[in-house]
Amino acid sequence: MIQAIIKYSRIGFKVLLHLKGIIFDMDGVLVDSMPSPSRAWQLAFENVANIQVESKLIYKNEGRRGMELVREILATKRIYVIDISIIEKIVRKKSEIFKNIGSFKLFPGVKKVISSLPCRKAVVSGSTKSDVFNIINHSFGNKIFDVMVTADDIANGKPSPMPFIKDL
């Protein structure tokens, strides 16, 4: 995607001047951060519920809010949990593990492209507010994005359009 923006900006920068704003997803678009959350989810499922989860199943559900991701993975494995506290424990454990193993790197050229865009910029992420703010502030500083919508800001995460509508 970034390659397309770079190419497009070289071809038609005048068009970019008329944009009111651009919304970016964080994980997998701005930063390469997925290996760490994926491993944290795997460990959380193992530690809390003794459930093995393949990384491809976690990647398939990337972008969802934590509670939704856990419910979807459990349903895929035909495990139906009545007690919501187990789902909450898995989500909390994932956050705890991620704080210890979390790592990310900015994709090449992203900072330059984002900084050069002459319009409002927003980030939408299925990650928690603290994770998003830490990653964005570390990678870009705290003034480059006008709006940040996180899993903590919405009731329904991706693939629902609500995170993007909230940005608008």
PDB file of C-alpha atoms in Angstrom:
ATOM      1  CA  MET A   1       0.000   0.000   0.000  1.00  0.00           C
ATOM      2  CA  ILE A   2       2.766   2.427   0.912  1.00  0.00           C
ATOM      3  CA  GLN A   3       4.429   1.693  -2.446  1.00  0.00           C
ATOM      4  CA  ALA A   4       1.173   2.646  -4.159  1.00  0.00           C
ATOM      5  CA  ILE A   5       0.969   5.929  -2.218  1.00  0.00           C
ATOM      6  CA  ILE A   6       4.587   6.766  -3.060  1.00  0.00           C
ATOM      7  CA  LYS A   7       3.995   6.006  -6.754  1.00  0.00           C
ATOM      8  CA  TYR A   8       0.699   7.886  -6.742  1.00  0.00           C
ATOM      9  CA  SER A   9       2.187  10.906  -5.020  1.00  0.00           C
ATOM     10  CA  ARG A  10       4.901  11.136  -7.693  1.00  0.00           C
ATOM     11  CA  ILE A  11       2.337  10.899 -10.490  1.00  0.00           C
ATOM     12  CA  GLY A  12      -0.425  13.072  -9.146  1.00  0.00           C
ATOM     13  CA  PHE A  13       0.630  15.096  -6.116  1.00  0.00           C
ATOM     14  CA  LYS A  14      -1.889  17.792  -7.073  1.00  0.00           C
ATOM     15  CA  VAL A  15      -4.669  15.269  -6.469  1.00  0.00           C
ATOM     16  CA  LEU A  16      -3.286  14.550  -2.989  1.00  0.00           C
ATOM     17  CA  LEU A  17      -3.601  18.247  -2.182  1.00  0.00           C
ATOM     18  CA  HIS A  18      -7.384  17.926  -2.466  1.00  0.00           C
ATOM     19  CA  LEU A  19      -7.718  15.016  -0.064  1.00  0.00           C
ATOM     20  CA  LYS A  20      -9.401  15.852   3.223  1.00  0.00           C
ATOM     21  CA  GLY A  21      -7.833  12.925   5.041  1.00  0.00           C
ATOM     22  CA  ILE A  22      -6.462   9.397   4.970  1.00  0.00           C
ATOM     23  CA  ILE A  23      -7.195   6.598   7.438  1.00  0.00           C
ATOM     24  CA  PHE A  24      -4.468   4.010   8.070  1.00  0.00           C
ATOM     25  CA  ASP A  25      -4.562   0.687   9.844  1.00  0.00           C
ATOM     26  CA  MET A  26      -1.562   0.349  12.156  1.00  0.00           C
ATOM     27  CA  ASP A  27      -0.584  -3.328  12.317  1.00  0.00           C
ATOM     28  CA  GLY A  28       0.695  -4.590   8.996  1.00  0.00           C
ATOM     29  CA  VAL A  29       0.326  -1.216   7.254  1.00  0.00           C
ATOM     30  CA  LEU A  30       2.343   1.346   9.200  1.00  0.00           C
ATOM     31  CA  VAL A  31       4.349  -1.048  11.367  1.00  0.00           C
ATOM     32  CA  ASP A  32       5.338  -4.691  11.140  1.00  0.00           C
ATOM     33  CA  SER A  33       4.096  -5.730  14.554  1.00  0.00           C
ATOM     34  CA  MET A  34       2.130  -8.910  13.958  1.00  0.00           C
ATOM     35  CA  PRO A  35       4.644 -11.609  14.972  1.00  0.00           C
ATOM     36  CA  SER A  36       4.688 -10.443  18.612  1.00  0.00           C
ATOM     37  CA  PRO A  37       0.906 -10.162  19.166  1.00  0.00           C
ATOM     38  CA  SER A  38       0.406 -13.478  17.406  1.00  0.00           C
ATOM     39  CA  ARG A  39       2.841 -15.218  19.755  1.00  0.00           C
ATOM     40  CA  ALA A  40       1.321 -13.423  22.764  1.00  0.00           C
ATOM     41  CA  TRP A  41      -2.157 -14.694  21.783  1.00  0.00           C
ATOM     42  CA  GLN A  42      -0.842 -18.236  21.396  1.00  0.00           C
ATOM     43  CA  LEU A  43       0.765 -18.146  24.841  1.00  0.00           C
ATOM     44  CA  ALA A  44      -2.328 -16.588  26.433  1.00  0.00           C
ATOM     45  CA  PHE A  45      -4.623 -19.306  25.038  1.00  0.00           C
ATOM     46  CA  GLU A  46      -2.162 -21.985  26.232  1.00  0.00           C
ATOM     47  CA  ASN A  47      -1.637 -20.508  29.708  1.00  0.00           C
ATOM     48  CA  VAL A  48      -5.257 -19.644  30.539  1.00  0.00           C
ATOM     49  CA  ALA A  49      -7.270 -22.327  28.743  1.00  0.00           C
ATOM     50  CA  ASN A  50      -4.745 -24.977  27.670  1.00  0.00           C
ATOM     51  CA  ILE A  51      -5.762 -24.425  24.022  1.00  0.00           C
ATOM     52  CA  GLN A  52      -3.302 -24.609  21.133  1.00  0.00           C
ATOM     53  CA  VAL A  53      -3.950 -21.962  18.458  1.00  0.00           C
ATOM     54  CA  GLU A  54      -2.178 -21.850  15.105  1.00  0.00           C
ATOM     55  CA  SER A  55      -0.660 -18.503  14.164  1.00  0.00           C
ATOM     56  CA  LYS A  56      -2.559 -18.478  10.830  1.00  0.00           C
ATOM     57  CA  LEU A  57      -5.849 -18.484  12.774  1.00  0.00           C
ATOM     58  CA  ILE A  58      -4.674 -15.477  14.769  1.00  0.00           C
ATOM     59  CA  TYR A  59      -3.525 -13.672  11.603  1.00  0.00           C
ATOM     60  CA  LYS A  60      -6.902 -14.417  10.001  1.00  0.00           C
ATOM     61  CA  ASN A  61      -8.605 -12.563  12.873  1.00  0.00           C
ATOM     62  CA  GLU A  62      -6.074  -9.724  13.083  1.00  0.00           C
ATOM     63  CA  GLY A  63      -7.692  -6.333  13.472  1.00  0.00           C
ATOM     64  CA  ARG A  64     -10.530  -7.530  15.676  1.00  0.00           C
ATOM     65  CA  ARG A  65     -10.902  -6.326  19.242  1.00  0.00           C
ATOM     66  CA  GLY A  66      -9.439  -8.777  21.766  1.00  0.00           C
ATOM     67  CA  MET A  67     -12.765 -10.078  23.082  1.00  0.00           C
ATOM     68  CA  GLU A  68     -14.026 -10.616  19.526  1.00  0.00           C
ATOM     69  CA  LEU A  69     -10.809 -12.349  18.478  1.00  0.00           C
ATOM     70  CA  VAL A  70     -11.008 -14.779  21.411  1.00  0.00           C
ATOM     71  CA  ARG A  71     -14.692 -15.544  20.781  1.00  0.00           C
ATOM     72  CA  GLU A  72     -14.069 -16.130  17.064  1.00  0.00           C
ATOM     73  CA  ILE A  73     -11.089 -18.424  17.651  1.00  0.00           C
ATOM     74  CA  LEU A  74     -12.970 -20.413  20.292  1.00  0.00           C
ATOM     75  CA  ALA A  75     -15.983 -20.736  17.969  1.00  0.00           C
ATOM     76  CA  THR A  76     -13.706 -21.868  15.113  1.00  0.00           C
ATOM     77  CA  LYS A  77     -12.399 -24.583  17.422  1.00  0.00           C
ATOM     78  CA  ARG A  78     -15.995 -25.395  18.436  1.00  0.00           C
ATOM     79  CA  ILE A  79     -15.366 -24.349  22.012  1.00  0.00           C
ATOM     80  CA  TYR A  80     -18.278 -22.382  23.422  1.00  0.00           C
ATOM     81  CA  VAL A  81     -17.584 -20.527  26.645  1.00  0.00           C
ATOM     82  CA  ILE A  82     -20.496 -19.502  28.826  1.00  0.00           C
ATOM     83  CA  ASP A  83     -18.317 -17.802  31.462  1.00  0.00           C
ATOM     84  CA  ILE A  84     -17.119 -14.498  29.970  1.00  0.00           C
ATOM     85  CA  SER A  85     -14.432 -14.208  32.675  1.00  0.00           C
ATOM     86  CA  ILE A  86     -12.386 -16.875  30.838  1.00  0.00           C
ATOM     87  CA  ILE A  87     -12.433 -14.761  27.679  1.00  0.00           C
ATOM     88  CA  GLU A  88     -11.454 -11.695  29.727  1.00  0.00           C
ATOM     89  CA  LYS A  89      -8.588 -13.655  31.351  1.00  0.00           C
ATOM     90  CA  ILE A  90      -7.225 -14.656  27.934  1.00  0.00           C
ATOM     91  CA  VAL A  91      -7.359 -11.023  26.765  1.00  0.00           C
ATOM     92  CA  ARG A  92      -5.633  -9.759  29.938  1.00  0.00           C
ATOM     93  CA  LYS A  93      -2.976 -12.470  29.724  1.00  0.00           C
ATOM     94  CA  LYS A  94      -2.269 -11.573  26.092  1.00  0.00           C
ATOM     95  CA  SER A  95      -1.725  -7.922  27.078  1.00  0.00           C
ATOM     96  CA  GLU A  96       0.571  -8.943  29.922  1.00  0.00           C
ATOM     97  CA  ILE A  97       2.624 -11.237  27.671  1.00  0.00           C
ATOM     98  CA  PHE A  98       2.744  -8.663  24.855  1.00  0.00           C
ATOM     99  CA  LYS A  99       4.209  -6.044  27.210  1.00  0.00           C
ATOM    100  CA  ASN A 100       7.136  -8.424  27.799  1.00  0.00           C
ATOM    101  CA  ILE A 101       7.723  -9.742  24.267  1.00  0.00           C
ATOM    102  CA  GLY A 102       6.215  -7.019  22.076  1.00  0.00           C
ATOM    103  CA  SER A 103       8.354  -5.667  19.292  1.00  0.00           C
ATOM    104  CA  PHE A 104       7.647  -3.841  16.065  1.00  0.00           C
ATOM    105  CA  LYS A 105       9.430  -2.081  13.265  1.00  0.00           C
ATOM    106  CA  LEU A 106       8.344   0.690  10.984  1.00  0.00           C
ATOM    107  CA  PHE A 107       7.999  -0.359   7.350  1.00  0.00           C
ATOM    108  CA  PRO A 108      10.611   1.331   5.130  1.00  0.00           C
ATOM    109  CA  GLY A 109       9.534   4.711   3.775  1.00  0.00           C
ATOM    110  CA  VAL A 110       6.363   4.941   5.865  1.00  0.00           C
ATOM    111  CA  LYS A 111       7.460   7.839   8.062  1.00  0.00           C
ATOM    112  CA  LYS A 112       8.514   9.896   5.053  1.00  0.00           C
ATOM    113  CA  VAL A 113       5.231   9.263   3.222  1.00  0.00           C
ATOM    114  CA  ILE A 114       3.057   9.966   6.268  1.00  0.00           C
ATOM    115  CA  SER A 115       4.962  13.161   7.046  1.00  0.00           C
ATOM    116  CA  SER A 116       4.601  14.416   3.484  1.00  0.00           C
ATOM    117  CA  LEU A 117       0.837  13.961   3.186  1.00  0.00           C
ATOM    118  CA  PRO A 118      -0.836  17.396   3.160  1.00  0.00           C
ATOM    119  CA  CYS A 119      -4.086  16.283   4.783  1.00  0.00           C
ATOM    120  CA  ARG A 120      -5.516  15.013   8.052  1.00  0.00           C
ATOM    121  CA  LYS A 121      -4.214  11.585   9.043  1.00  0.00           C
ATOM    122  CA  ALA A 122      -5.908   8.984  11.225  1.00  0.00           C
ATOM    123  CA  VAL A 123      -5.021   5.564  12.612  1.00  0.00           C
ATOM    124  CA  VAL A 124      -7.521   2.778  13.245  1.00  0.00           C
ATOM    125  CA  SER A 125      -6.375  -0.286  15.154  1.00  0.00           C
ATOM    126  CA  GLY A 126      -7.861  -3.309  16.842  1.00  0.00           C
ATOM    127  CA  SER A 127      -5.113  -2.992  19.451  1.00  0.00           C
ATOM    128  CA  THR A 128      -5.567  -1.388  22.854  1.00  0.00           C
ATOM    129  CA  LYS A 129      -5.164   2.339  23.337  1.00  0.00           C
ATOM    130  CA  SER A 130      -1.963   1.925  25.352  1.00  0.00           C
ATOM    131  CA  ASP A 131      -0.359  -0.319  22.696  1.00  0.00           C
ATOM    132  CA  VAL A 132      -1.358   2.007  19.833  1.00  0.00           C
ATOM    133  CA  PHE A 133      -0.177   5.165  21.611  1.00  0.00           C
ATOM    134  CA  ASN A 134       3.139   3.544  22.571  1.00  0.00           C
ATOM    135  CA  ILE A 135       3.835   2.298  19.040  1.00  0.00           C
ATOM    136  CA  ILE A 136       2.701   5.493  17.283  1.00  0.00           C
ATOM    137  CA  ASN A 137       4.532   7.813  19.686  1.00  0.00           C
ATOM    138  CA  HIS A 138       7.717   5.749  19.433  1.00  0.00           C
ATOM    139  CA  SER A 139       7.541   5.548  15.634  1.00  0.00           C
ATOM    140  CA  PHE A 140       6.128   8.940  14.627  1.00  0.00           C
ATOM    141  CA  GLY A 141       5.905  11.182  17.681  1.00  0.00           C
ATOM    142  CA  ASN A 142       2.610  12.310  19.148  1.00  0.00           C
ATOM    143  CA  LYS A 143       1.627  15.061  16.696  1.00  0.00           C
ATOM    144  CA  ILE A 144       1.580  13.447  13.238  1.00  0.00           C
ATOM    145  CA  PHE A 145      -1.853  11.779  13.474  1.00  0.00           C
ATOM    146  CA  ASP A 146      -4.952  13.885  14.053  1.00  0.00           C
ATOM    147  CA  VAL A 147      -7.148  10.995  15.219  1.00  0.00           C
ATOM    148  CA  MET A 148      -6.491   7.549  16.684  1.00  0.00           C
ATOM    149  CA  VAL A 149      -9.290   5.017  17.119  1.00  0.00           C
ATOM    150  CA  THR A 150      -8.433   1.900  19.130  1.00  0.00           C
ATOM    151  CA  ALA A 151     -10.217  -1.180  20.419  1.00  0.00           C
ATOM    152  CA  ASP A 152     -10.916   0.764  23.616  1.00  0.00           C
ATOM    153  CA  ASP A 153     -12.893   3.419  21.717  1.00  0.00           C
ATOM    154  CA  ILE A 154     -15.459   1.219  19.977  1.00  0.00           C
ATOM    155  CA  ALA A 155     -18.014  -1.474  20.748  1.00  0.00           C
ATOM    156  CA  ASN A 156     -17.615  -3.356  17.449  1.00  0.00           C
ATOM    157  CA  GLY A 157     -14.192  -3.793  15.887  1.00  0.00           C
ATOM    158  CA  LYS A 158     -13.139  -4.663  12.375  1.00  0.00           C
ATOM    159  CA  PRO A 159     -14.483  -5.967  10.059  1.00  0.00           C
ATOM    160  CA  SER A 160     -17.326  -3.703  11.209  1.00  0.00           C
ATOM    161  CA  PRO A 161     -17.081  -0.251   9.589  1.00  0.00           C
ATOM    162  CA  MET A 162     -17.612   1.442  12.993  1.00  0.00           C
ATOM    163  CA  PRO A 163     -13.898   2.102  13.695  1.00  0.00           C
ATOM    164  CA  PHE A 164     -13.635   3.953  10.388  1.00  0.00           C
ATOM    165  CA  ILE A 165     -16.927   5.805  10.797  1.00  0.00           C
ATOM    166  CA  LYS A 166     -15.783   6.983  14.234  1.00  0.00           C
ATOM    167  CA  ASP A 167     -12.633   8.370  12.553  1.00  0.00           C
ATOM    168  CA  LEU A 168     -14.721  10.420  10.153  1.00  0.00           C
TER     169      LEU A 168
END
